[in-house]
XYZ file of C-alpha atoms in Angstrom:
775
model
C -8.438 19.048 25.433
C -11.338 21.433 25.481
C -14.708 20.325 24.128
C -13.588 16.703 24.179
C -16.043 13.809 24.335
C -14.818 10.730 26.210
C -16.078 7.233 25.310
C -14.822 4.135 27.130
C -13.938 1.164 24.888
C -12.252 -1.740 26.607
C -8.917 -0.739 28.126
C -8.819 2.499 26.169
C -10.708 5.749 26.193
C -11.471 7.568 22.957
C -11.245 11.359 23.123
C -12.818 12.912 20.053
C -11.277 16.319 19.406
C -12.280 18.130 16.244
C -13.480 14.778 14.798
C -10.149 13.117 15.495
C -10.196 9.931 17.640
C -7.478 9.768 20.265
C -7.096 6.470 22.094
C -6.015 6.788 25.673
C -3.269 4.349 26.645
C -2.882 2.583 29.984
C -1.364 4.765 32.682
C 2.371 4.617 33.412
C 3.448 1.586 35.429
C 6.604 0.256 37.065
C 8.328 0.063 33.663
C 7.631 3.757 32.968
C 9.678 6.843 33.770
C 7.823 10.151 33.471
C 9.664 13.473 33.429
C 8.020 16.885 33.781
C 9.244 19.238 31.059
C 9.760 22.956 31.350
C 6.829 23.713 29.003
C 4.384 21.865 31.282
C 4.138 18.708 29.219
C 5.485 15.347 30.325
C 7.849 12.955 28.599
C 7.265 9.253 29.193
C 9.827 6.518 28.593
C 8.638 2.900 28.824
C 11.456 0.366 29.268
C 10.320 -2.598 27.142
C 13.610 -4.508 26.915
C 17.233 -3.861 27.742
C 17.686 -2.280 24.319
C 14.152 -1.123 23.442
C 12.314 1.960 24.706
C 9.077 3.695 23.850
C 8.997 7.495 24.094
C 5.845 9.647 24.207
C 5.038 13.252 24.885
C 1.799 13.842 26.779
C -1.350 15.674 25.914
C -2.116 18.048 28.793
C -5.438 19.656 29.742
C -6.775 21.238 32.920
C -9.946 19.111 32.884
C -8.487 15.755 31.872
C -4.961 16.016 33.228
C -2.202 14.103 31.456
C -3.308 11.942 28.529
C -1.120 9.218 27.022
C -2.180 8.015 23.597
C -1.978 4.893 21.456
C -1.735 4.568 17.683
C -3.879 2.314 15.529
C -0.927 -0.086 15.356
C -1.098 -0.538 19.139
C -4.858 -0.731 19.286
C -5.177 -3.322 16.548
C -2.392 -5.554 17.830
C 0.084 -4.942 15.024
C 2.834 -3.949 17.465
C 3.656 -6.131 20.440
C 1.973 -4.881 23.589
C 3.025 -7.269 26.354
C 6.673 -7.363 27.444
C 8.444 -9.092 30.288
C 9.653 -6.768 33.016
C 13.144 -5.469 32.309
C 15.368 -4.433 35.232
C 16.567 -0.839 35.057
C 17.966 1.811 37.357
C 16.999 5.463 37.554
C 19.364 8.128 38.789
C 17.844 11.584 38.473
C 16.811 11.944 34.837
C 18.946 9.013 33.669
C 17.615 5.543 32.878
C 20.112 2.689 32.738
C 19.596 -0.891 31.591
C 22.155 -3.591 30.835
C 22.025 -2.503 27.182
C 21.668 1.275 27.057
C 21.512 4.579 28.919
C 18.838 7.241 28.289
C 19.043 10.698 29.812
C 16.195 13.238 29.671
C 16.910 16.967 29.746
C 13.712 18.512 31.187
C 14.738 22.047 30.233
C 15.373 21.301 26.580
C 12.901 18.433 26.334
C 15.550 16.232 24.699
C 16.852 12.707 25.209
C 20.418 11.449 25.006
C 20.729 7.774 24.061
C 23.911 5.768 24.486
C 24.257 2.086 23.638
C 26.416 -0.166 25.802
C 26.959 -2.635 22.927
C 27.646 -0.337 19.965
C 28.912 3.116 19.033
C 25.451 4.658 19.237
C 25.454 7.947 21.160
C 22.903 10.465 19.882
C 20.383 13.105 20.838
C 16.641 13.078 20.133
C 14.719 16.352 20.032
C 10.919 15.830 19.864
C 8.775 18.916 19.280
C 5.070 19.558 18.891
C 4.364 21.610 15.764
C 0.720 22.682 15.449
C -1.345 19.488 15.419
C 1.697 17.469 14.433
C 5.316 17.021 15.346
C 8.945 17.239 14.265
C 11.356 14.743 15.837
C 15.078 15.146 15.184
C 17.702 12.415 15.676
C 21.264 13.723 15.611
C 23.680 12.160 13.110
C 27.458 12.023 13.178
C 29.652 12.684 10.189
C 29.518 9.821 7.683
C 26.842 7.968 9.681
C 24.933 5.672 7.337
C 21.151 5.275 7.596
C 18.979 2.551 6.054
C 15.310 1.589 6.097
C 11.920 3.238 5.343
C 10.704 0.159 3.458
C 9.573 0.577 -0.136
C 9.434 4.367 0.033
C 12.043 5.071 -2.624
C 13.540 2.783 -5.265
C 16.672 4.710 -6.218
C 18.959 3.885 -3.305
C 19.660 1.684 -0.301
C 21.691 4.021 1.891
C 19.161 6.738 2.678
C 21.217 9.655 3.969
C 20.880 12.779 1.869
C 17.331 12.031 0.768
C 13.753 12.791 1.797
C 10.907 10.260 1.809
C 7.146 10.824 1.890
C 5.644 7.814 3.651
C 2.240 7.633 2.020
C 1.136 4.521 0.136
C 1.120 5.085 -3.637
C 1.078 2.514 -6.422
C 4.569 1.492 -7.639
C 6.060 4.565 -5.957
C 5.600 3.789 -2.294
C 3.811 0.450 -2.008
C 5.011 -0.463 1.475
C 6.385 2.507 3.407
C 7.753 1.514 6.810
C 8.519 4.367 9.249
C 11.658 2.758 10.658
C 15.358 3.389 10.240
C 18.568 1.751 11.401
C 22.037 3.254 11.711
C 25.467 1.776 11.125
C 26.343 3.072 14.608
C 24.029 0.522 16.202
C 20.650 2.128 16.808
C 17.249 2.226 15.201
C 13.846 3.828 15.524
C 10.202 3.194 14.623
C 7.731 6.047 14.365
C 4.509 4.936 16.047
C 2.136 6.780 13.750
C -0.009 5.974 10.734
C -0.551 9.601 9.764
C 0.989 10.792 6.530
C 4.563 11.478 7.543
C 7.922 12.316 6.016
C 11.518 11.492 6.822
C 14.271 13.925 5.920
C 17.495 11.987 6.240
C 20.180 14.655 6.281
C 18.918 16.608 3.269
C 17.862 19.927 4.791
C 20.143 19.482 7.799
C 23.132 17.199 7.138
C 23.461 16.474 10.860
C 19.951 15.206 11.577
C 17.264 12.707 10.661
C 13.871 14.429 10.891
C 10.456 12.746 11.251
C 7.660 15.195 10.475
C 3.871 15.161 10.179
C 1.101 17.758 10.108
C -1.004 15.699 12.523
C -0.312 13.088 15.157
C 1.438 12.682 18.482
C 5.066 12.415 19.520
C 5.294 8.639 19.882
C 8.213 6.502 18.781
C 10.340 3.496 19.689
C 14.127 3.604 19.880
C 16.329 0.516 20.037
C 20.025 -0.380 20.030
C 22.139 -3.380 19.053
C 25.698 -4.446 18.374
C 25.059 -5.025 14.647
C 22.323 -5.131 12.032
C 21.286 -8.654 13.001
C 20.701 -7.526 16.580
C 18.775 -4.463 15.405
C 16.454 -6.498 13.171
C 16.010 -9.043 15.936
C 14.657 -6.507 18.432
C 12.735 -4.601 15.752
C 10.872 -7.736 14.608
C 10.190 -8.690 18.209
C 8.314 -5.390 18.355
C 6.671 -5.359 14.914
C 6.290 -9.110 14.367
C 8.518 -11.852 12.997
C 8.251 -12.556 9.268
C 5.724 -15.290 8.548
C 6.966 -18.641 7.304
C 4.967 -19.353 4.172
C 3.802 -22.873 3.342
C 6.683 -24.656 1.616
C 4.910 -24.486 -1.723
C 4.692 -20.694 -1.368
C 8.430 -20.639 -2.018
C 7.971 -22.588 -5.241
C 6.566 -20.931 -8.371
C 3.306 -18.964 -8.570
C 1.707 -18.545 -11.978
C -1.187 -16.115 -12.531
C -3.365 -16.784 -15.579
C -4.759 -14.415 -18.171
C -7.824 -12.776 -16.635
C -10.098 -14.028 -19.459
C -9.467 -17.721 -18.780
C -12.220 -20.244 -18.026
C -12.209 -23.526 -16.076
C -11.388 -25.703 -19.084
C -8.360 -23.680 -20.124
C -7.335 -23.295 -16.474
C -7.088 -27.059 -16.005
C -5.441 -27.363 -19.423
C -2.757 -24.846 -18.430
C -2.116 -26.888 -15.317
C -1.637 -29.946 -17.508
C 0.707 -27.991 -19.763
C 2.995 -27.355 -16.790
C 3.007 -31.016 -15.880
C 3.330 -32.421 -19.423
C 6.155 -30.027 -20.329
C 8.126 -30.653 -17.122
C 7.717 -27.078 -15.851
C 7.595 -27.005 -12.020
C 4.744 -24.958 -10.541
C 2.678 -24.994 -7.346
C 0.270 -22.038 -7.335
C -2.046 -21.246 -10.230
C -3.926 -17.993 -9.869
C -7.017 -16.306 -11.273
C -7.337 -12.588 -11.935
C -10.615 -10.599 -11.445
C -12.339 -12.379 -14.304
C -13.199 -15.221 -11.909
C -15.915 -13.031 -10.357
C -19.448 -12.671 -11.654
C -19.054 -8.930 -11.210
C -15.718 -7.735 -12.546
C -13.603 -6.132 -9.783
C -16.234 -6.953 -7.169
C -14.993 -5.456 -3.890
C -18.144 -6.312 -1.932
C -18.864 -9.198 0.446
C -21.369 -10.666 -2.021
C -18.970 -11.840 -4.712
C -19.759 -15.032 -6.601
C -18.072 -17.149 -9.230
C -18.533 -16.168 -12.857
C -20.807 -19.105 -13.652
C -20.262 -18.794 -17.404
C -16.526 -19.387 -16.935
C -16.343 -21.351 -13.669
C -19.365 -23.541 -13.228
C -20.216 -25.328 -9.989
C -23.344 -27.503 -9.875
C -25.743 -25.803 -7.492
C -26.613 -29.175 -5.939
C -22.917 -29.980 -5.273
C -20.804 -26.782 -5.152
C -17.783 -28.483 -3.589
C -16.109 -31.856 -3.646
C -13.733 -34.017 -5.650
C -15.759 -33.513 -8.861
C -14.968 -29.760 -9.256
C -12.283 -28.164 -11.398
C -10.592 -26.939 -8.198
C -10.176 -30.510 -7.023
C -8.940 -31.527 -10.472
C -6.171 -28.959 -10.116
C -5.380 -30.218 -6.633
C -5.017 -33.787 -7.906
C -2.161 -32.685 -10.146
C -0.475 -30.677 -7.411
C -1.833 -27.142 -7.895
C -3.067 -24.736 -5.241
C -5.686 -22.280 -6.503
C -5.215 -18.551 -5.865
C -7.998 -15.956 -6.152
C -7.525 -12.260 -6.917
C -9.229 -9.771 -4.596
C -9.774 -6.043 -4.327
C -11.139 -4.335 -1.232
C -12.680 -0.975 -0.417
C -14.529 -2.280 2.614
C -14.576 -0.600 6.013
C -12.354 -3.063 7.882
C -12.139 -0.870 10.976
C -15.559 -1.881 12.291
C -14.383 -5.449 12.786
C -11.142 -4.262 14.431
C -13.210 -2.250 16.917
C -15.474 -5.258 17.511
C -12.406 -7.355 18.275
C -11.038 -4.735 20.668
C -14.364 -4.741 22.506
C -14.484 -8.526 22.536
C -11.011 -8.772 24.041
C -11.961 -6.292 26.737
C -15.045 -8.302 27.646
C -13.047 -11.541 27.742
C -10.734 -9.809 30.188
C -13.659 -9.023 32.487
C -13.688 -5.301 31.762
C -16.844 -3.276 31.350
C -17.386 -2.273 27.758
C -19.095 0.741 26.277
C -18.831 1.130 22.539
C -19.388 4.076 20.220
C -22.676 4.266 18.370
C -22.705 2.041 15.303
C -20.056 -0.395 16.580
C -21.513 -3.713 17.712
C -19.722 -5.722 20.358
C -18.235 -9.096 19.358
C -15.693 -11.708 20.369
C -12.307 -12.041 18.716
C -12.610 -15.542 17.284
C -14.289 -17.363 14.410
C -17.692 -17.216 16.090
C -18.158 -13.520 15.360
C -21.828 -12.637 15.454
C -23.983 -9.573 15.014
C -26.789 -8.762 17.417
C -29.663 -7.488 15.241
C -30.990 -5.480 18.194
C -27.938 -3.226 18.208
C -26.733 -3.383 14.650
C -28.281 -0.111 13.540
C -31.149 0.951 11.376
C -30.133 -1.167 8.387
C -30.679 -4.457 10.218
C -34.442 -5.022 10.121
C -36.063 -7.789 12.073
C -38.447 -10.168 10.381
C -36.504 -10.734 7.176
C -33.996 -13.542 6.817
C -30.581 -13.171 5.247
C -30.269 -14.570 1.738
C -28.988 -18.112 1.321
C -25.694 -17.079 -0.293
C -24.490 -15.413 2.907
C -22.335 -17.507 5.279
C -24.312 -20.128 7.184
C -23.244 -18.774 10.559
C -25.040 -15.553 9.645
C -28.362 -17.123 8.818
C -29.613 -15.961 12.215
C -29.202 -12.347 11.083
C -32.184 -10.380 9.900
C -30.917 -8.243 7.108
C -32.304 -6.806 3.859
C -31.119 -8.658 0.787
C -27.534 -7.616 -0.037
C -27.675 -4.801 2.489
C -25.100 -5.294 5.221
C -23.918 -1.907 6.471
C -20.369 -1.186 5.306
C -18.031 -3.272 7.434
C -20.796 -4.986 9.443
C -19.842 -8.443 8.159
C -16.247 -9.413 9.062
C -14.395 -9.352 5.744
C -13.013 -12.882 5.732
C -16.429 -14.437 6.438
C -17.563 -14.162 2.837
C -14.366 -15.851 1.610
C -14.816 -19.012 3.659
C -17.077 -20.601 1.073
C -14.294 -20.247 -1.511
C -11.809 -21.809 0.911
C -14.308 -24.642 1.416
C -14.287 -25.167 -2.341
C -10.501 -25.454 -2.372
C -9.006 -21.954 -2.730
C -5.686 -21.939 -0.845
C -4.205 -18.545 -1.733
C -5.366 -14.977 -2.174
C -3.793 -12.149 -4.129
C -4.596 -8.688 -2.717
C -4.409 -6.213 -5.563
C -3.476 -2.585 -5.009
C -6.783 -1.507 -6.517
C -8.767 0.531 -3.944
C -6.415 -0.194 -1.043
C -3.963 2.253 -2.657
C -6.686 4.770 -3.407
C -7.181 7.903 -1.334
C -10.538 8.623 0.322
C -10.257 12.278 1.390
C -13.917 12.622 2.422
C -14.428 9.188 3.931
C -15.098 8.771 7.633
C -14.121 5.334 8.793
C -16.174 3.456 11.377
C -13.395 3.836 13.951
C -13.592 7.629 13.638
C -10.349 8.098 11.726
C -9.953 10.400 8.762
C -8.237 9.057 5.657
C -5.078 10.990 6.565
C -4.672 8.662 9.540
C -6.254 5.523 8.082
C -4.746 5.376 4.584
C -1.407 3.814 5.599
C -3.007 1.667 8.292
C -5.630 0.240 5.932
C -3.149 -2.000 4.097
C -1.905 -3.488 7.371
C -5.416 -4.153 8.639
C -6.402 -5.736 5.307
C -3.299 -7.963 5.336
C -3.902 -8.897 8.962
C -7.564 -9.845 8.532
C -6.796 -11.946 5.462
C -3.871 -13.837 7.009
C -5.377 -14.370 10.442
C -8.793 -15.159 8.963
C -7.360 -17.964 6.826
C -5.183 -19.326 9.632
C -7.995 -19.378 12.190
C -10.428 -20.978 9.765
C -8.131 -23.688 8.381
C -5.445 -24.167 11.044
C -2.861 -23.826 8.257
C -0.360 -21.196 7.207
C -1.713 -18.616 4.824
C -0.321 -17.807 1.409
C -1.712 -14.313 1.011
C 0.298 -11.991 -1.200
C -0.421 -8.283 -1.176
C 0.682 -5.217 -3.063
C 0.606 -2.977 0.021
C 1.544 -2.783 3.654
C 2.974 -0.689 6.464
C 4.972 -1.386 9.628
C 4.393 -4.977 10.758
C 3.358 -6.238 7.312
C 5.968 -9.019 7.512
C 4.041 -11.003 10.146
C 0.974 -11.331 7.921
C 1.619 -11.647 4.198
C 4.045 -11.968 1.335
C 4.229 -8.994 -1.021
C 5.312 -8.167 -4.536
C 6.757 -4.968 -5.972
C 3.897 -4.198 -8.336
C 3.303 -5.450 -11.857
C 6.620 -4.241 -13.243
C 8.301 -7.294 -14.773
C 11.436 -6.661 -12.754
C 14.328 -4.235 -13.024
C 16.852 -2.475 -10.816
C 14.236 -0.280 -9.104
C 11.982 -3.140 -7.941
C 15.126 -4.975 -6.834
C 16.114 -1.983 -4.682
C 12.634 -1.989 -3.154
C 12.997 -5.664 -2.145
C 16.367 -5.047 -0.524
C 15.024 -2.030 1.363
C 12.091 -4.094 2.622
C 14.489 -6.765 3.864
C 16.436 -4.087 5.711
C 13.109 -2.934 7.183
C 12.180 -6.342 8.622
C 10.026 -7.718 5.775
C 11.490 -10.880 4.225
C 8.757 -12.442 2.057
C 8.905 -10.071 -0.903
C 9.066 -10.644 -4.634
C 8.678 -9.081 -8.053
C 6.933 -10.602 -11.031
C 8.996 -11.672 -14.029
C 8.947 -11.255 -17.789
C 9.418 -14.733 -19.220
C 10.960 -13.548 -22.515
C 13.712 -11.594 -20.783
C 16.489 -13.860 -19.505
C 17.639 -11.183 -17.030
C 14.135 -11.058 -15.591
C 14.024 -14.865 -15.351
C 17.355 -14.870 -13.503
C 16.084 -12.335 -10.994
C 12.574 -13.795 -10.840
C 13.669 -17.294 -9.879
C 16.459 -16.193 -7.531
C 14.489 -14.228 -4.964
C 12.555 -15.056 -1.809
C 9.427 -16.254 -3.613
C 8.709 -16.342 -7.345
C 5.740 -15.389 -9.441
C 4.745 -14.610 -13.005
C 1.655 -12.561 -13.796
C -0.124 -12.780 -17.170
C -2.777 -10.166 -16.332
C -4.396 -9.506 -19.752
C -1.529 -10.861 -21.851
C -0.353 -14.139 -23.367
C 2.733 -14.947 -21.344
C 2.389 -18.694 -20.935
C 5.896 -20.177 -20.618
C 5.254 -22.822 -23.296
C 4.146 -20.360 -26.016
C 7.714 -19.742 -27.123
C 10.328 -21.425 -29.284
C 11.661 -24.631 -27.717
C 15.006 -23.076 -26.829
C 13.280 -20.361 -24.779
C 11.017 -22.878 -23.060
C 14.178 -24.788 -22.145
C 15.613 -21.686 -20.447
C 12.465 -21.215 -18.370
C 12.481 -24.916 -17.479
C 16.122 -24.827 -16.379
C 15.593 -21.816 -14.101
C 12.395 -23.300 -12.635
C 14.160 -26.583 -11.868
C 17.095 -24.716 -10.329
C 14.702 -22.939 -7.992
C 12.908 -26.122 -6.958
C 16.203 -27.902 -6.354
C 17.267 -24.979 -4.148
C 14.043 -25.058 -2.109
C 15.569 -26.647 1.026
C 18.252 -23.939 1.038
C 15.708 -21.131 0.498
C 13.301 -22.644 3.040
C 16.098 -22.843 5.618
C 16.820 -19.132 5.096
C 13.086 -18.318 5.337
C 12.877 -20.225 8.638
C 15.811 -18.179 9.942
C 13.908 -15.015 8.996
C 10.854 -16.288 10.882
C 13.023 -16.872 13.965
C 15.202 -13.758 13.927
C 14.015 -11.231 11.335
C 17.187 -11.653 9.252
C 15.860 -11.649 5.644
C 16.331 -14.164 2.838
C 17.423 -11.447 0.375
C 20.227 -9.467 1.991
C 21.632 -6.160 0.784
C 25.433 -6.180 0.608
C 25.926 -3.231 3.021
C 23.980 -5.176 5.648
C 26.143 -8.287 5.267
C 29.383 -6.337 4.838
C 28.834 -3.167 6.891
C 32.509 -2.172 6.884
C 32.488 -1.605 3.114
C 30.790 1.771 2.451
C 31.193 1.249 -1.298
C 28.402 -1.332 -1.161
C 25.927 1.411 -0.239
C 25.441 2.098 -3.950
C 25.255 -1.575 -4.901
C 21.583 -2.155 -5.697
C 21.968 -4.918 -8.314
C 23.937 -7.453 -6.266
C 22.614 -9.224 -3.185
C 22.948 -12.312 -1.032
C 20.244 -14.971 -1.333
C 20.514 -16.683 2.011
C 23.926 -16.987 3.668
C 25.971 -18.440 0.801
C 24.633 -17.459 -2.640
C 25.679 -14.188 -4.298
C 23.339 -13.003 -7.079
C 23.508 -10.179 -9.601
C 20.575 -8.924 -11.660
C 20.165 -6.222 -14.328
C 23.847 -5.266 -14.339
C 26.962 -5.857 -16.424
C 29.281 -5.971 -13.415
C 29.126 -7.696 -10.042
C 30.817 -6.765 -6.775
C 32.516 -9.814 -5.260
C 32.935 -9.519 -1.466
C 36.006 -10.677 0.437
C 36.891 -14.351 0.443
C 36.784 -17.062 -2.210
C 33.691 -17.589 -4.349
C 32.841 -20.134 -7.036
C 30.902 -19.479 -10.207
C 27.796 -21.674 -9.881
C 27.924 -23.004 -13.436
C 31.625 -23.142 -14.294
C 33.220 -23.685 -10.891
C 35.711 -20.870 -11.546
C 37.191 -19.619 -8.268
C 37.313 -15.858 -7.673
C 38.973 -14.117 -4.744
C 37.405 -10.901 -3.506
C 37.004 -8.114 -2.930
C 36.907 -7.307 -6.621
C 34.567 -6.429 -9.442
C 33.879 -8.851 -12.257
C 32.018 -8.571 -15.548
C 28.752 -10.465 -15.724
C 28.661 -12.905 -18.605
C 25.168 -13.277 -19.980
C 23.908 -15.531 -22.724
C 20.622 -16.615 -24.255
C 20.189 -19.142 -21.459
C 21.723 -17.324 -18.472
C 20.703 -13.849 -17.335
C 23.089 -12.823 -14.560
C 25.728 -13.971 -12.112
C 25.408 -16.617 -9.401
C 28.322 -17.356 -7.079
C 28.561 -19.624 -4.053
C 30.740 -18.966 -1.028
C 33.725 -21.286 -0.560
C 33.090 -23.582 2.390
C 29.332 -23.643 1.848
C 27.217 -26.767 2.029
C 24.061 -26.188 -0.029
C 21.181 -28.602 0.662
C 19.240 -29.435 -2.510
C 16.394 -31.724 -3.543
C 16.028 -33.794 -6.704
C 13.867 -32.315 -9.455
C 10.201 -32.011 -8.451
C 7.087 -30.834 -10.345
C 5.576 -29.395 -7.122
C 5.998 -29.700 -3.352
C 3.642 -30.569 -0.514
C 5.785 -30.895 2.628
C 8.774 -29.178 4.198
C 11.103 -32.150 3.903
C 12.034 -34.713 1.300
C 12.982 -38.366 1.384
C 16.181 -37.588 -0.546
C 18.557 -34.689 0.101
C 21.703 -33.754 -1.803
C 24.442 -31.922 0.078
C 26.480 -29.842 -2.370
C 29.899 -29.100 -0.924
C 32.033 -26.241 -2.188
C 35.526 -26.653 -0.664
C 36.818 -23.836 1.476
C 37.196 -22.620 5.050
C 35.735 -24.530 7.972
C 32.164 -23.611 8.763
C 28.629 -24.714 9.517
C 25.639 -24.630 7.185
C 22.104 -25.682 8.150
C 19.157 -27.663 6.850
C 15.730 -26.754 8.258
C 12.741 -29.103 7.907
C 9.163 -29.158 9.169
C 5.734 -30.322 8.014
C 5.575 -27.439 5.532
C 2.016 -26.233 6.110
C 0.946 -26.107 9.762
C 1.340 -23.266 12.251
C 3.408 -25.488 14.543
C 6.604 -23.686 13.527
C 5.496 -20.781 15.731
C 5.823 -23.121 18.703
C 9.309 -24.146 17.592
C 8.211 -27.456 16.061
C 10.778 -27.890 13.344
C 14.134 -29.616 12.947
C 17.524 -28.075 12.215
C 20.435 -30.205 11.083
C 23.981 -28.749 11.207
C 26.170 -29.458 8.184
C 29.713 -29.007 9.479
C 32.633 -28.765 7.067
C 36.052 -29.052 8.675
C 38.994 -29.593 6.372
C 38.015 -32.437 4.085
C 35.472 -33.875 6.512
C 31.743 -33.215 6.286
C 29.692 -34.033 9.365
C 25.928 -34.199 9.217
C 25.270 -33.281 12.838
C 22.604 -34.399 15.247
C 19.166 -33.213 14.261
C 17.852 -30.531 16.638
C 14.111 -30.378 17.293
C 11.177 -32.363 15.950
C 7.853 -31.979 14.159
C 4.757 -34.031 13.479
C 5.386 -36.540 10.729
C 9.171 -36.148 10.884
C 10.842 -39.043 9.044
C 13.157 -41.308 10.999
C 15.771 -41.058 8.235
C 16.429 -39.308 4.935
C 18.533 -40.690 2.137
C 21.456 -38.302 1.687
C 23.908 -37.917 -1.141
C 27.022 -35.760 -1.055
C 28.048 -33.850 -4.183
C 31.532 -32.318 -4.033
C 32.308 -29.556 -6.523
C 35.841 -29.476 -7.900
C 37.407 -25.986 -7.754
C 37.951 -24.449 -11.180
C 35.725 -26.980 -12.890
C 32.091 -27.831 -13.472
C 32.873 -31.433 -12.556
C 31.551 -33.015 -9.374
C 32.078 -36.187 -7.378
C 29.128 -37.942 -5.797
C 28.948 -40.186 -2.784
C 25.969 -41.919 -1.176
C 25.609 -41.478 2.580
C 22.676 -43.868 2.674
C 19.888 -43.434 5.213
C 20.868 -40.720 7.702
C 18.989 -40.671 10.986
C 18.696 -38.125 13.813
C 22.194 -38.910 15.138
C 23.869 -37.656 11.938
C 26.781 -38.910 9.827
C 30.453 -38.171 9.106
C 32.018 -38.510 5.668
C 35.574 -37.907 4.405
C 35.835 -35.898 1.180
């Protein structure tokens, strides 16, 4: 790298070449195999797990020798960096683990990958092209490829198409540069540069990853099935977050012109009209400055008044909402330079590790915790001594000496200015696509990146700082929902598919995100469209957005309000089932909403099925279609009890009060709660077990405290619900959590095949040891 400038920062070295930052990675270690290629470069394979490998091609220069690089996703902790040592054997150019075999051809510069648990056996050809790369993965005839996140809303099976992975509003909200194959392998491109995937379009026998800039750097993994592939992929890119229990309820976003009086009144309307709801959200009208993307935002005092002598407490409108069960959500937009804080954190981690730190000019060194501080002696020309910060800045920053409203871009950690709103009772944040979707072709970010490299990464960094900022400040799970993201988004936030009101295309985007490791996704609903209500309430999380319109659920004829009420109650009664599926996603990466070809991989016909999906393990849902594909086995119509044997196709019967199909698998035990106006904890004193007769099997009920981060340490309880013949056994509860009840009152509801009739039986108080009941 001629004319390169080297700057040490923590464990990395930045090489600036033609204004492009290149972060030097740690040198190869005992888990690395480096092969000299015929063109003088080197190919490095890091063995991360028995079925996961990282592959890089070196930079080579006479002065600096071999240089191994990192992407922004590595540097900013989005991808997992520390792995346990995995045993492997090397024979010549072959690497063998208990799960796979990789062979490097030094003459051709290619890799051959063979899985020991699946049919995967393919060749990878990575090439440097100018400042960028072209990486080809060979495909067999009829091999089916899935993934790429929300990068195209017309299909689920991706072969035969090309995708431009560049965040764009409602076209490519959450591109994820990963793919999985039916033959049992997957890959993740470790780059945030604008890149494209050609999946058998220009060459029917290859999947190409291409970019005009960036390094050859990717992960390849194998697995016996899609579950195994998502398991190892989300170990690498982060498990899906488990939202607070109320995040899986109903989120309602008000008209942006609302004030505090009408806000509280709308909350009362939900309660008085028996319409379940947990989150009530404000649009940008809550700010004094409309669409304020700065760190100086304040409440619009004309609409949302707080006494200056008592800006928080039980007397505020926020607390009034809380008393009737609502959690307040605030809309945000951001065009802030978030990279400065990420660099400060990288430097802080290095110092904590006892490493000497030198930082680039303009980046001040900090620790990675909630005591972030700025040293006015090194903060740059804009921090002038002798003048105190204004009183509206966070208290922890009162020691700063800063001109009024004049922090340098990115100098204040973004979440700091939001803490005062959290102190006043805000519990959720909505991250609009405004600005974060915008391109900044001339902007130079504080970390040295150009917008071509930073644009995709920005959404991830924004999501990360919001989620981790809230969690570290409150000790609770965050309910942050964002319009954008990139690889790893699932570990930070929930997302929605843009302000579209639903439809087949947003539905396809949600299924593709689930395939790509992101479970907590949603789409807003149109309350006057029964199809949209059906879809809106039967997805991972539910929301309705008024924006600038009058879409309050109660401003409708009584019969339409009744339809909304019925769907909302159905969702809240299904919360223990949905929450159990969400907890499984947080443990394994297997999503709540599941595309049919992922659940039934031996049925290629389901590749075109974008309007039918599984919600959890046992519910089959159709949306925006006149016909539903019924998979193999026996299924019951949720409302009529009619039994249908698949595989087959059935017409969808819609009416004024029912907007799609909902079937339940025979043999399922669906845990449900009684009707509730809102929820506060991840368990309930009463649980109904709805039994749909069929084959022997085991269903599950997951419970925890509903709000803390303890679930990440495994502090939750799983109860097996075992159906064998006509006997239901509530098994021994596995695990525990703080505040876990000694017993729950359980009722069994048996559904009669071919009928809407049910039989009920009271199991009484069921403790940790379980219960057995004859049907």
